[in-house]
mmCIF file of N, CA, C and O and ligand atoms in Angstrom:
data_model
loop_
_atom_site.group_PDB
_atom_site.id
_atom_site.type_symbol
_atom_site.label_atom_id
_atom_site.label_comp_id
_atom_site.label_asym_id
_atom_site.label_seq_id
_atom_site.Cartn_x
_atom_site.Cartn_y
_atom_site.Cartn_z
ATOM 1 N N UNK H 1300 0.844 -1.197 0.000
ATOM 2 C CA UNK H 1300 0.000 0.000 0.000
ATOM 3 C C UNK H 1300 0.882 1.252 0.000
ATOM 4 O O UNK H 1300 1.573 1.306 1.017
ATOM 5 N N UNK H 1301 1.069 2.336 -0.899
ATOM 6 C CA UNK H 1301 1.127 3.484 -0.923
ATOM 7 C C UNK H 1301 1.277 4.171 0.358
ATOM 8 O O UNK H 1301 0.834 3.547 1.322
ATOM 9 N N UNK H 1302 1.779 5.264 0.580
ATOM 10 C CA UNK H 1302 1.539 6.142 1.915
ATOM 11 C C UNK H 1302 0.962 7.453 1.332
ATOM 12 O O UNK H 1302 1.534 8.018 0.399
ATOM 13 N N UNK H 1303 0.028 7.847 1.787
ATOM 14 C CA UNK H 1303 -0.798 8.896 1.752
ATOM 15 C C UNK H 1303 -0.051 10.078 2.296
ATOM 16 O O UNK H 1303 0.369 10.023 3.452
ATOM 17 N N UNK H 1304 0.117 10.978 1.672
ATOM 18 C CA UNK H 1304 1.090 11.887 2.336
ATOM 19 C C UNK H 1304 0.528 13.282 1.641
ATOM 20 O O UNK H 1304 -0.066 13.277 0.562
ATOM 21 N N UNK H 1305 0.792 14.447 2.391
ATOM 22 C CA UNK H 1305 0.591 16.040 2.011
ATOM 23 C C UNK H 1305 -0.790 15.860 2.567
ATOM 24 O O UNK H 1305 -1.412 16.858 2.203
ATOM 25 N N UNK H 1306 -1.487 15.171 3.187
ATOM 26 C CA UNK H 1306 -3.159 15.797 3.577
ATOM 27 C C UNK H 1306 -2.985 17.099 4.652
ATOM 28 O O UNK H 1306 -3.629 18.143 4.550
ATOM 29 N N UNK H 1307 -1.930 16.803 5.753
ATOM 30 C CA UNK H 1307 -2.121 17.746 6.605
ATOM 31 C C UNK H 1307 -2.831 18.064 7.682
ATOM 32 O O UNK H 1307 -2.744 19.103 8.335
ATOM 33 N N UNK H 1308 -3.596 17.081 7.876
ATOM 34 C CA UNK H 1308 -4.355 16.861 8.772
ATOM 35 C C UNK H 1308 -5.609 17.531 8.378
ATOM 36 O O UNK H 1308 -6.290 17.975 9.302
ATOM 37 N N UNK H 1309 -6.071 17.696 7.067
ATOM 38 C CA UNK H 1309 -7.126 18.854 6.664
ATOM 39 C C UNK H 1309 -8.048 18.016 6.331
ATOM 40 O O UNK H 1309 -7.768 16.850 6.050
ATOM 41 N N UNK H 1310 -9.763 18.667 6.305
ATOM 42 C CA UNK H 1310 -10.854 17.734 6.518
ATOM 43 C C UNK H 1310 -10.197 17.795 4.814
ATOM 44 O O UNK H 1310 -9.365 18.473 4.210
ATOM 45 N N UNK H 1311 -11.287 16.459 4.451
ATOM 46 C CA UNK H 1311 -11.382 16.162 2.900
ATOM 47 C C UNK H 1311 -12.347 15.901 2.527
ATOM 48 O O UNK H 1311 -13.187 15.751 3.414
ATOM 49 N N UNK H 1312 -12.738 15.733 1.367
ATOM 50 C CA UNK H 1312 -13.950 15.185 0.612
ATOM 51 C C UNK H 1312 -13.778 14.912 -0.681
ATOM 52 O O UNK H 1312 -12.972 15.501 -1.401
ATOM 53 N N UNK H 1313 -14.427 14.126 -0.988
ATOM 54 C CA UNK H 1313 -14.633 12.986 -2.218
ATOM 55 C C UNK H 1313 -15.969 13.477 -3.080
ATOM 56 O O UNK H 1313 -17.115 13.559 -2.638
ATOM 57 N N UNK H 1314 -15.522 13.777 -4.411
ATOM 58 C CA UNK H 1314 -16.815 13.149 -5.361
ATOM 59 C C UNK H 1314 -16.548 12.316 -6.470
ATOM 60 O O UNK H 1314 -15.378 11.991 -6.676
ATOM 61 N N UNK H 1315 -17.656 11.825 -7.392
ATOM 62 C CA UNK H 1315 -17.043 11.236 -8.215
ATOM 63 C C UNK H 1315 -17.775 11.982 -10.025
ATOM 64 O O UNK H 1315 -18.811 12.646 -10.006
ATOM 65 N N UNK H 1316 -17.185 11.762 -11.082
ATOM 66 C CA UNK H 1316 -17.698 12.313 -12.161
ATOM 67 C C UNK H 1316 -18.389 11.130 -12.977
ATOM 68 O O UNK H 1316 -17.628 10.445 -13.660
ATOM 69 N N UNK H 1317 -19.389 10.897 -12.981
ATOM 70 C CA UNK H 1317 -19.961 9.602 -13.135
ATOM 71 C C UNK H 1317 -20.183 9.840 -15.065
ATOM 72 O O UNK H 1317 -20.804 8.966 -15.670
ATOM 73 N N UNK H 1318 -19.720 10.843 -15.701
ATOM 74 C CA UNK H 1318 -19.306 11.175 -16.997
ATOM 75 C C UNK H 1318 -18.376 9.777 -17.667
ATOM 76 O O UNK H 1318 -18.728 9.106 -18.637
ATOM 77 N N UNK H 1319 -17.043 9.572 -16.795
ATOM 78 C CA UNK H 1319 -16.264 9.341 -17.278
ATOM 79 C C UNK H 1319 -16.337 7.989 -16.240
ATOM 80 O O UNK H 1319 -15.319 7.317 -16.077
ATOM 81 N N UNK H 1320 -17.532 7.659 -15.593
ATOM 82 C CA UNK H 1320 -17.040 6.442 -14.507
ATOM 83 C C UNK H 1320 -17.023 4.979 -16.036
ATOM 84 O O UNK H 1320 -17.809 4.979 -16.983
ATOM 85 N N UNK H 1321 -16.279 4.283 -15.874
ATOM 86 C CA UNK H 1321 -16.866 2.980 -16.424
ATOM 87 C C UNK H 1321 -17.355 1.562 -16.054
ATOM 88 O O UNK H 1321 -17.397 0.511 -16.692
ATOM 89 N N UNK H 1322 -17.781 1.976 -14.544
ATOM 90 C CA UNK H 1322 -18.739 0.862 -13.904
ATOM 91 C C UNK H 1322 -18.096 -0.093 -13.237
ATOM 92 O O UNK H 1322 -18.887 -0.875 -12.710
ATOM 93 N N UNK H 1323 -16.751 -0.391 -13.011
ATOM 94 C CA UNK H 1323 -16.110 -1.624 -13.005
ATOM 95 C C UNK H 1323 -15.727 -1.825 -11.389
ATOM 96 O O UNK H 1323 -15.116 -2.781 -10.912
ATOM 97 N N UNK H 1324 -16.165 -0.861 -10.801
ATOM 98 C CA UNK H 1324 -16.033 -1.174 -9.300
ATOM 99 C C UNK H 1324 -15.190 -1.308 -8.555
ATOM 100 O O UNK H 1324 -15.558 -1.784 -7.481
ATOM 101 N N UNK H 1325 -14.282 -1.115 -8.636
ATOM 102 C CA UNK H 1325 -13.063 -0.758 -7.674
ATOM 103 C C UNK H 1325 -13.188 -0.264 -6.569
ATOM 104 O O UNK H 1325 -12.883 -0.644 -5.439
ATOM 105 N N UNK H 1326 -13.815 0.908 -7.099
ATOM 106 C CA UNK H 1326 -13.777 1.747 -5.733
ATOM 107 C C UNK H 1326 -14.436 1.502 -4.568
ATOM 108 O O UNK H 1326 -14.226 1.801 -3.393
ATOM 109 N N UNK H 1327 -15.522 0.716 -5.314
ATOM 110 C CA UNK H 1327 -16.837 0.196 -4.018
ATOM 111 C C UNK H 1327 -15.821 -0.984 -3.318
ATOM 112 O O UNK H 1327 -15.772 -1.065 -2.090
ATOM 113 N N UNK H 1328 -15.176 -1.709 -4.008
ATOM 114 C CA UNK H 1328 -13.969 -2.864 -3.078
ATOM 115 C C UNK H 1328 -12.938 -2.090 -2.506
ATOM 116 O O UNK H 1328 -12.223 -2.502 -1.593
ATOM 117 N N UNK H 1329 -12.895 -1.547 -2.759
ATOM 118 C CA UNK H 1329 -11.863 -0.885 -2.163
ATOM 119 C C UNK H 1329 -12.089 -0.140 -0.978
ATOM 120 O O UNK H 1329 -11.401 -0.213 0.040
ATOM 121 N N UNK H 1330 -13.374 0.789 -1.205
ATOM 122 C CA UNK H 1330 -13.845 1.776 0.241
ATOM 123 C C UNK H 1330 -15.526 1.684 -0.179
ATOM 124 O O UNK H 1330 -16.090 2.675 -0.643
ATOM 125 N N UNK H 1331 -16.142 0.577 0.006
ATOM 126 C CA UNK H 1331 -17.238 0.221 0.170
ATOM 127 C C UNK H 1331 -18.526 1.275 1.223
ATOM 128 O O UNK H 1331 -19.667 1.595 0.890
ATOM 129 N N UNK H 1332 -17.712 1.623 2.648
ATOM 130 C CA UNK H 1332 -18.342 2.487 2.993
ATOM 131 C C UNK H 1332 -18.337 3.941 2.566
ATOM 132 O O UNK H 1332 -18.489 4.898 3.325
ATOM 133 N N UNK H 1333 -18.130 3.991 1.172
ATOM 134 C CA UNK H 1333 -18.098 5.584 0.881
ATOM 135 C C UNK H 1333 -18.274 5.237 -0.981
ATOM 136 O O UNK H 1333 -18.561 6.203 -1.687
ATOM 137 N N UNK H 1334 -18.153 4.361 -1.402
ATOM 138 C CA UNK H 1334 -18.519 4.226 -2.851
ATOM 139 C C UNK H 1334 -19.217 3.179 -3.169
ATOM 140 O O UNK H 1334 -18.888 2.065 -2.761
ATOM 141 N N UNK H 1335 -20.264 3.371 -3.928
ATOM 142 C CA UNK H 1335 -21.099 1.974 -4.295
ATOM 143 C C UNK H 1335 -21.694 2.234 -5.794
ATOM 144 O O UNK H 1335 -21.884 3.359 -6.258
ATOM 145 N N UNK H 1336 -21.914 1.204 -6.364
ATOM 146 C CA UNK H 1336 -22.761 1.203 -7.821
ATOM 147 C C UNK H 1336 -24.032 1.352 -7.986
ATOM 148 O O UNK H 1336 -24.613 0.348 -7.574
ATOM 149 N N UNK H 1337 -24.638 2.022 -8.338
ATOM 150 C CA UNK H 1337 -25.826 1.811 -8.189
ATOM 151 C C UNK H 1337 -26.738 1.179 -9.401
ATOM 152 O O UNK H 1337 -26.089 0.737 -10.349
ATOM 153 N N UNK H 1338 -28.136 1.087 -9.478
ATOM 154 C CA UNK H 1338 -28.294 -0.142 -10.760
ATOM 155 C C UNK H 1338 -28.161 0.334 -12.223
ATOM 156 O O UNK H 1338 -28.293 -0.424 -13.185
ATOM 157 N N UNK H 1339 -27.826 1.960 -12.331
ATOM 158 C CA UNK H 1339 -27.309 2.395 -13.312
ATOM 159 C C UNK H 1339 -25.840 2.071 -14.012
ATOM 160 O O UNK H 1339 -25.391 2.444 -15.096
ATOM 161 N N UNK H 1340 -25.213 1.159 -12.887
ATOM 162 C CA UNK H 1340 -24.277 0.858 -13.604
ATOM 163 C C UNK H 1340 -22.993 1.761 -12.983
ATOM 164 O O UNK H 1340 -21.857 1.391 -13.282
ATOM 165 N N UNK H 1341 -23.151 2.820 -12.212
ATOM 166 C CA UNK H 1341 -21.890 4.228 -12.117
ATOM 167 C C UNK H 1341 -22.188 3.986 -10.772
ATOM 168 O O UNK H 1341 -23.119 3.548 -10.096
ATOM 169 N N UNK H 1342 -20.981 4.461 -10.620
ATOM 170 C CA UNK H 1342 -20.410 4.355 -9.036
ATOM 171 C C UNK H 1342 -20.792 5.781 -8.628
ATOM 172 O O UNK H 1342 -20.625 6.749 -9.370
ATOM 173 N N UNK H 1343 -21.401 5.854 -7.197
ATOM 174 C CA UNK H 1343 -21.647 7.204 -6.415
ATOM 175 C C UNK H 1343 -21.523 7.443 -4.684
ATOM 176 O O UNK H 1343 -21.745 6.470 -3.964
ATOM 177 N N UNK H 1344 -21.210 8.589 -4.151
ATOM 178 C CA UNK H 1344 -20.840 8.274 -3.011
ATOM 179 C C UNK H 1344 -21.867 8.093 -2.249
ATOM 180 O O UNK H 1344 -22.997 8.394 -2.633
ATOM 181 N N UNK H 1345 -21.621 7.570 -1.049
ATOM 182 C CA UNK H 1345 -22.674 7.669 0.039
ATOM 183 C C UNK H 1345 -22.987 8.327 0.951
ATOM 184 O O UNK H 1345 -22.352 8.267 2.004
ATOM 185 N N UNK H 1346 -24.001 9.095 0.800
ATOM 186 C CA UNK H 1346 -24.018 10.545 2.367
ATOM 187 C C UNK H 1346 -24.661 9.499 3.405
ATOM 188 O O UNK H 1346 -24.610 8.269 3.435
ATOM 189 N N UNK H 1347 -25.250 10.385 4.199
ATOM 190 C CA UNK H 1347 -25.771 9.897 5.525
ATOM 191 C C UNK H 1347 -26.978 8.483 5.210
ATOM 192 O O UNK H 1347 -27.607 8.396 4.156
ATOM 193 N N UNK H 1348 -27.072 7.709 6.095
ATOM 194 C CA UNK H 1348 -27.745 6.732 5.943
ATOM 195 C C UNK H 1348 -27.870 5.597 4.776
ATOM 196 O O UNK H 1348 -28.731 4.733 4.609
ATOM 197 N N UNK H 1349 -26.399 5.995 3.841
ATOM 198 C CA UNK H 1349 -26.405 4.700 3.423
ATOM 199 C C UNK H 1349 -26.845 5.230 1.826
ATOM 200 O O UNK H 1349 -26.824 4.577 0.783
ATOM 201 N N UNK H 1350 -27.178 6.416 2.014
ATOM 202 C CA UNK H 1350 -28.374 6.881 0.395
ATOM 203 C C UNK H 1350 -27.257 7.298 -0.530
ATOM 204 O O UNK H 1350 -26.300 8.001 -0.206
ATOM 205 N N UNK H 1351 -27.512 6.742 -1.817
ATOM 206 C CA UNK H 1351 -26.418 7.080 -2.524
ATOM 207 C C UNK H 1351 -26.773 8.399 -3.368
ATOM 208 O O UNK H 1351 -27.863 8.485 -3.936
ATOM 209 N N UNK H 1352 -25.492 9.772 -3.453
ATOM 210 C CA UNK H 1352 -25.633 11.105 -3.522
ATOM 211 C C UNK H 1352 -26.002 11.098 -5.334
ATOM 212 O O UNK H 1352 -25.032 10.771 -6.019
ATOM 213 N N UNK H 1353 -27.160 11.393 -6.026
ATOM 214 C CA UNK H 1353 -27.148 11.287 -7.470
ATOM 215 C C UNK H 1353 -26.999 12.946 -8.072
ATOM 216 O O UNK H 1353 -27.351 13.462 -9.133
ATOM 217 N N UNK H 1354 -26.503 13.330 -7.199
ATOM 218 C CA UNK H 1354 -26.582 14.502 -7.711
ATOM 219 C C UNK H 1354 -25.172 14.844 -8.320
ATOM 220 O O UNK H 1354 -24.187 14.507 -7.664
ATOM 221 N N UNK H 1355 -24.942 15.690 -9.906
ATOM 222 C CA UNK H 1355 -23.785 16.024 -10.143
ATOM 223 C C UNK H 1355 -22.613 16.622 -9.257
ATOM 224 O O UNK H 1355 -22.954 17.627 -8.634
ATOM 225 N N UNK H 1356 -21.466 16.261 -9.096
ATOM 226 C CA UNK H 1356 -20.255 16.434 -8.080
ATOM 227 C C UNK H 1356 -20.404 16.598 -6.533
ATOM 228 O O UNK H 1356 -19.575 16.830 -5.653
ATOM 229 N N UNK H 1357 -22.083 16.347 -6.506
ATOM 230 C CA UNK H 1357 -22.245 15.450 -4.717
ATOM 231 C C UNK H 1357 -21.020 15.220 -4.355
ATOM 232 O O UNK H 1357 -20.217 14.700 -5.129
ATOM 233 N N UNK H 1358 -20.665 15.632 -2.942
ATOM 234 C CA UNK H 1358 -19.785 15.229 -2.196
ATOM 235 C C UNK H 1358 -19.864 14.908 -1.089
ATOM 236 O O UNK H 1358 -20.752 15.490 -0.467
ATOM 237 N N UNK H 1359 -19.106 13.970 -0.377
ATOM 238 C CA UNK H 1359 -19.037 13.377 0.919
ATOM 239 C C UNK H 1359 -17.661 13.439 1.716
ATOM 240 O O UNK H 1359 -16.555 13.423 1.176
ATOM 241 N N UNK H 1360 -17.921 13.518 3.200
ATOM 242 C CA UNK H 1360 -16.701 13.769 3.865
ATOM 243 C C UNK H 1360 -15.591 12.411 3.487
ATOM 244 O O UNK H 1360 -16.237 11.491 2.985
ATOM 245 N N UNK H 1361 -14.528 12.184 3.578
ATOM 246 C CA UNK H 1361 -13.586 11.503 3.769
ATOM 247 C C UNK H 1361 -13.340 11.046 5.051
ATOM 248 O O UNK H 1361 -12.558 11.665 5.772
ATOM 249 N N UNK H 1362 -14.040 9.802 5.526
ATOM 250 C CA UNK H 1362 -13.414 9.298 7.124
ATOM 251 C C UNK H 1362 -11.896 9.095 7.360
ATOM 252 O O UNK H 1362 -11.298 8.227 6.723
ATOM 253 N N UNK H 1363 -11.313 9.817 8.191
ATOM 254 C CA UNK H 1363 -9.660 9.702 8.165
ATOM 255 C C UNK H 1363 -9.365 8.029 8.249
ATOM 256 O O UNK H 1363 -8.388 7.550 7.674
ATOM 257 N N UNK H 1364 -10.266 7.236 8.987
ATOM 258 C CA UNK H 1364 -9.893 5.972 8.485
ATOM 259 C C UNK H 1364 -9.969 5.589 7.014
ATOM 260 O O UNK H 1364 -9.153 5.097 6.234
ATOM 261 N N UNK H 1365 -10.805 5.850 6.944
ATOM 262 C CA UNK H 1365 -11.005 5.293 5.386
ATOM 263 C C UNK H 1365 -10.119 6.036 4.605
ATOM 264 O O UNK H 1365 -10.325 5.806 3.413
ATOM 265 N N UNK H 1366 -9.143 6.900 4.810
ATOM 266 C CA UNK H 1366 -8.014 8.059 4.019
ATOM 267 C C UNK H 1366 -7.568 7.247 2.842
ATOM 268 O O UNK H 1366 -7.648 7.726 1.711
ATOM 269 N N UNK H 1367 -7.167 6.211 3.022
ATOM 270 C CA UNK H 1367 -6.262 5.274 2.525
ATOM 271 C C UNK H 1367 -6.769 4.934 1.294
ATOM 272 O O UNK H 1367 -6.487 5.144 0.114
ATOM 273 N N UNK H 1368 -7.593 4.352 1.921
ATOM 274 C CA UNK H 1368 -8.706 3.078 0.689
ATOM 275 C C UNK H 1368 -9.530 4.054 -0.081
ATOM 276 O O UNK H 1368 -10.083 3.575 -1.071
ATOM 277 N N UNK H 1369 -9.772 5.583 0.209
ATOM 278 C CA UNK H 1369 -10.064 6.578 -0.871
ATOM 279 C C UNK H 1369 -9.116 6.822 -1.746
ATOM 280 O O UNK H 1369 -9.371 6.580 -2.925
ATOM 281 N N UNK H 1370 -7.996 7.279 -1.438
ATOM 282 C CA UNK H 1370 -6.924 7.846 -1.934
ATOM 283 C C UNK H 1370 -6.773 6.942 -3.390
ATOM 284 O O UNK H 1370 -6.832 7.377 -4.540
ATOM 285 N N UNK H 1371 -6.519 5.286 -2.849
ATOM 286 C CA UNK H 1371 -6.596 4.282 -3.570
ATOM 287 C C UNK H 1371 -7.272 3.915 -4.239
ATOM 288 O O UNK H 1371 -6.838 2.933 -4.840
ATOM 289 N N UNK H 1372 -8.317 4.232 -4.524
ATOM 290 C CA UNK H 1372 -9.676 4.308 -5.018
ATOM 291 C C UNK H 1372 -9.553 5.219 -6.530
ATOM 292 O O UNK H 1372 -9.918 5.085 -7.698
ATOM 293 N N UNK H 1373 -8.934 6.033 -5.843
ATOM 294 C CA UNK H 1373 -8.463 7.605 -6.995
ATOM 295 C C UNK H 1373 -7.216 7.245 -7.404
ATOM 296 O O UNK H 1373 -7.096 7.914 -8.431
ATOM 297 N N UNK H 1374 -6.258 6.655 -7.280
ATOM 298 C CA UNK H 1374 -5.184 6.137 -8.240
ATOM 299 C C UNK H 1374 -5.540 4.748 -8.942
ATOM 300 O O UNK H 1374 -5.079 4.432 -10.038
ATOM 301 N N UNK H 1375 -6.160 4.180 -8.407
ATOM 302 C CA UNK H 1375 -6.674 3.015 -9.165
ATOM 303 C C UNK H 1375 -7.712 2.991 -10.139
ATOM 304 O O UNK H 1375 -7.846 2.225 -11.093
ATOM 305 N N UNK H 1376 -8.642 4.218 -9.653
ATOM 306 C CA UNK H 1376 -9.866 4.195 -11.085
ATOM 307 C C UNK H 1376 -9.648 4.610 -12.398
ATOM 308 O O UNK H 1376 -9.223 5.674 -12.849
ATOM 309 N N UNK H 1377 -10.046 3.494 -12.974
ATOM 310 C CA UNK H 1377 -9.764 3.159 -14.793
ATOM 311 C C UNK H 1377 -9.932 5.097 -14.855
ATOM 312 O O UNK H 1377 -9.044 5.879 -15.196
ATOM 313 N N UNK H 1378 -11.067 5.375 -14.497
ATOM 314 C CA UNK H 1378 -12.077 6.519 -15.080
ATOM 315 C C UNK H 1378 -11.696 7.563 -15.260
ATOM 316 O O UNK H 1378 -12.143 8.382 -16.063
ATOM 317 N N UNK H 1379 -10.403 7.733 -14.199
ATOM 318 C CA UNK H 1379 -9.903 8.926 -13.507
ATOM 319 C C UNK H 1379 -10.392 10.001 -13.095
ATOM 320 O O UNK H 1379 -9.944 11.146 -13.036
ATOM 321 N N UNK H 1380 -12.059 9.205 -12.606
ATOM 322 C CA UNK H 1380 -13.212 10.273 -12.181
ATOM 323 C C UNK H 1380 -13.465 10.378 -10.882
ATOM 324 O O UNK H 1380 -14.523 10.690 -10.337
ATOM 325 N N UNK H 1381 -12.228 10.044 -10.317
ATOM 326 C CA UNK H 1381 -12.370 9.977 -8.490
ATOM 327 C C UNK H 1381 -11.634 11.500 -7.811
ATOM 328 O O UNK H 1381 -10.452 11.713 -7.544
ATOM 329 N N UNK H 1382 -12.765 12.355 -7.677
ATOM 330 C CA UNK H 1382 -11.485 13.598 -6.767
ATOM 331 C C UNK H 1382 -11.771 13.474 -5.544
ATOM 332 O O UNK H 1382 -12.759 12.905 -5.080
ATOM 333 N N UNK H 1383 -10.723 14.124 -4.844
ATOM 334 C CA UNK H 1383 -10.497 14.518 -3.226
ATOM 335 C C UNK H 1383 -9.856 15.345 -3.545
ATOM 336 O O UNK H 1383 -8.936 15.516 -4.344
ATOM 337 N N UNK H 1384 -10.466 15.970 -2.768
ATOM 338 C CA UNK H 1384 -10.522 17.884 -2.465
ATOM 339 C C UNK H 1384 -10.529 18.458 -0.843
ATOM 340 O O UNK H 1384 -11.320 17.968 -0.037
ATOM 341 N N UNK H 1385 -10.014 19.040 -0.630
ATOM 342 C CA UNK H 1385 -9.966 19.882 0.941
ATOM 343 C C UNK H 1385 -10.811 20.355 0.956
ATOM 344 O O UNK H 1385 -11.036 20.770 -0.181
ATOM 345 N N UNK H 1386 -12.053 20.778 2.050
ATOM 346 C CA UNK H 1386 -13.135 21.132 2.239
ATOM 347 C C UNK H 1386 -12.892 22.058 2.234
ATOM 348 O O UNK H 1386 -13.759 22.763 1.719
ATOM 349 N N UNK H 1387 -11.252 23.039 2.899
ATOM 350 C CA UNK H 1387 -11.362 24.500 2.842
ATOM 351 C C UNK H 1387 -11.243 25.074 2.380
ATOM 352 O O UNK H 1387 -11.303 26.206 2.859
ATOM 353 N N UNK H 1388 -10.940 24.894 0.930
ATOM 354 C CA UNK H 1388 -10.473 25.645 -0.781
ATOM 355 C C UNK H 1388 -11.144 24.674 -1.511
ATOM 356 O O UNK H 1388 -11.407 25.346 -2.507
ATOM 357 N N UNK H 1389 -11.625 23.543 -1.739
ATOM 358 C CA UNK H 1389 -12.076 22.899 -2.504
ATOM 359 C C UNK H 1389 -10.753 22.671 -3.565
ATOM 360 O O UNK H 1389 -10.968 22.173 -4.670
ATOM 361 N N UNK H 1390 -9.422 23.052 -3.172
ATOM 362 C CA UNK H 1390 -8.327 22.319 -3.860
ATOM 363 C C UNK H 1390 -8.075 20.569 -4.249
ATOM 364 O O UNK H 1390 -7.618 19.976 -3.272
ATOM 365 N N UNK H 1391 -8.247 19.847 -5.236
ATOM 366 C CA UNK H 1391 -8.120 19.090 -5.567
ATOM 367 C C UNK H 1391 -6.588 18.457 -4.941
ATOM 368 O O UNK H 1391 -5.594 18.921 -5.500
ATOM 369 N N UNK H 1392 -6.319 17.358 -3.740
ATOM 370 C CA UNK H 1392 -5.202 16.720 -3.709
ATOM 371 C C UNK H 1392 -4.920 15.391 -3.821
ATOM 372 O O UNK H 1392 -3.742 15.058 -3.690
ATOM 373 N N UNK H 1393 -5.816 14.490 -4.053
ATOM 374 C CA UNK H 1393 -5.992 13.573 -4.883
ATOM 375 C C UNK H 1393 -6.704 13.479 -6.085
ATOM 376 O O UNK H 1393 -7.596 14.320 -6.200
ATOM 377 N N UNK H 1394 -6.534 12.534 -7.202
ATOM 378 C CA UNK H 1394 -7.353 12.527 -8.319
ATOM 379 C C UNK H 1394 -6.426 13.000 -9.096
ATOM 380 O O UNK H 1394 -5.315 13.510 -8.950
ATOM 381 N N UNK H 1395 -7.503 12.572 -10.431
ATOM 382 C CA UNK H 1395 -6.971 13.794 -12.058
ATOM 383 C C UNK H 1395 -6.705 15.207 -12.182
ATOM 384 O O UNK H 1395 -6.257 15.725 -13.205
ATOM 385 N N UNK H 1396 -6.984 15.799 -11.149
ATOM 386 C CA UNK H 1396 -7.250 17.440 -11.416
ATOM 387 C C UNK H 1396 -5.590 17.913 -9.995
ATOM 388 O O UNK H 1396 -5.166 19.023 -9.675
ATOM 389 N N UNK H 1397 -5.092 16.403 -9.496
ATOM 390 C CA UNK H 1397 -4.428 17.160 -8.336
ATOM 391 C C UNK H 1397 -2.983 17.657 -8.907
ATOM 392 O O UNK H 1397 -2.708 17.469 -10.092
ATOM 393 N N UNK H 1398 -2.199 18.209 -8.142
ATOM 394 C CA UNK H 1398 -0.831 19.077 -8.658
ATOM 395 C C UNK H 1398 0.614 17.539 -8.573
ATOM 396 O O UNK H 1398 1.782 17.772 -8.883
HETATM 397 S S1 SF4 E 740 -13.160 3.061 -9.798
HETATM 398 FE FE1 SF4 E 740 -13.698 4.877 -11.011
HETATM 399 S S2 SF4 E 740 -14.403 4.097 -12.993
HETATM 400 FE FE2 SF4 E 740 -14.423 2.399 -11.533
HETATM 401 S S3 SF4 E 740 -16.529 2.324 -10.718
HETATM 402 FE FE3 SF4 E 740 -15.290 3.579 -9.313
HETATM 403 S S4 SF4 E 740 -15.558 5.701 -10.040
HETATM 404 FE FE4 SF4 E 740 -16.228 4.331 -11.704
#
């Protein structure tokens, strides 16, 4: 496993671009409590109670446990439609869009 490094201790959050998802599920194996498929076929995150967010670039917090298996989620997806972003700039530091 990778080491996750530069977060900073800063809250985060996850969305996904379900444009470019191609269904294949990774991410839900990977961090199951924060990504799932739904019967459309595209992966989306999960807010409170489990409900999956269908709304365009919906976002959800990042559990610092789960840091990892997100991060991984976003270097591993075919789609390269996985971001994490800092809640306090909405700066992209994981994903396609990060520096
Ligand atoms: S890993 Fe990426 S492409 Fe694959 S299902 Fe998840 S969001 Fe979609």
């Amino acid at each position: 496993m990778q080491q996750v490094t530069g977060v900073g201790g800063e809250a985060l959050e996850v969305w996904i671009d379900q444009d470019l998802c191609t269904g294949d599920g990774i991410c839900a194996q990977y961090a199951p409590e924060v990504f799932e498929l739904d019967i459309d076929g595209l992966a989306y995150v999960k807010g409170a109670d489990e409900e999956l967010l269908q709304e365009p670039g919906a976002t959800v917090p990042v559990p610092l446990p789960l840091l990892v298996d997100v991060v991984d989620s976003a270097r591993e997806c075919p789609g390269d439609c996985i971001h994490v972003r800092r809640v306090s700039d909405s700066v992209e530091v994981y994903g396609p869009d990060a520096e």
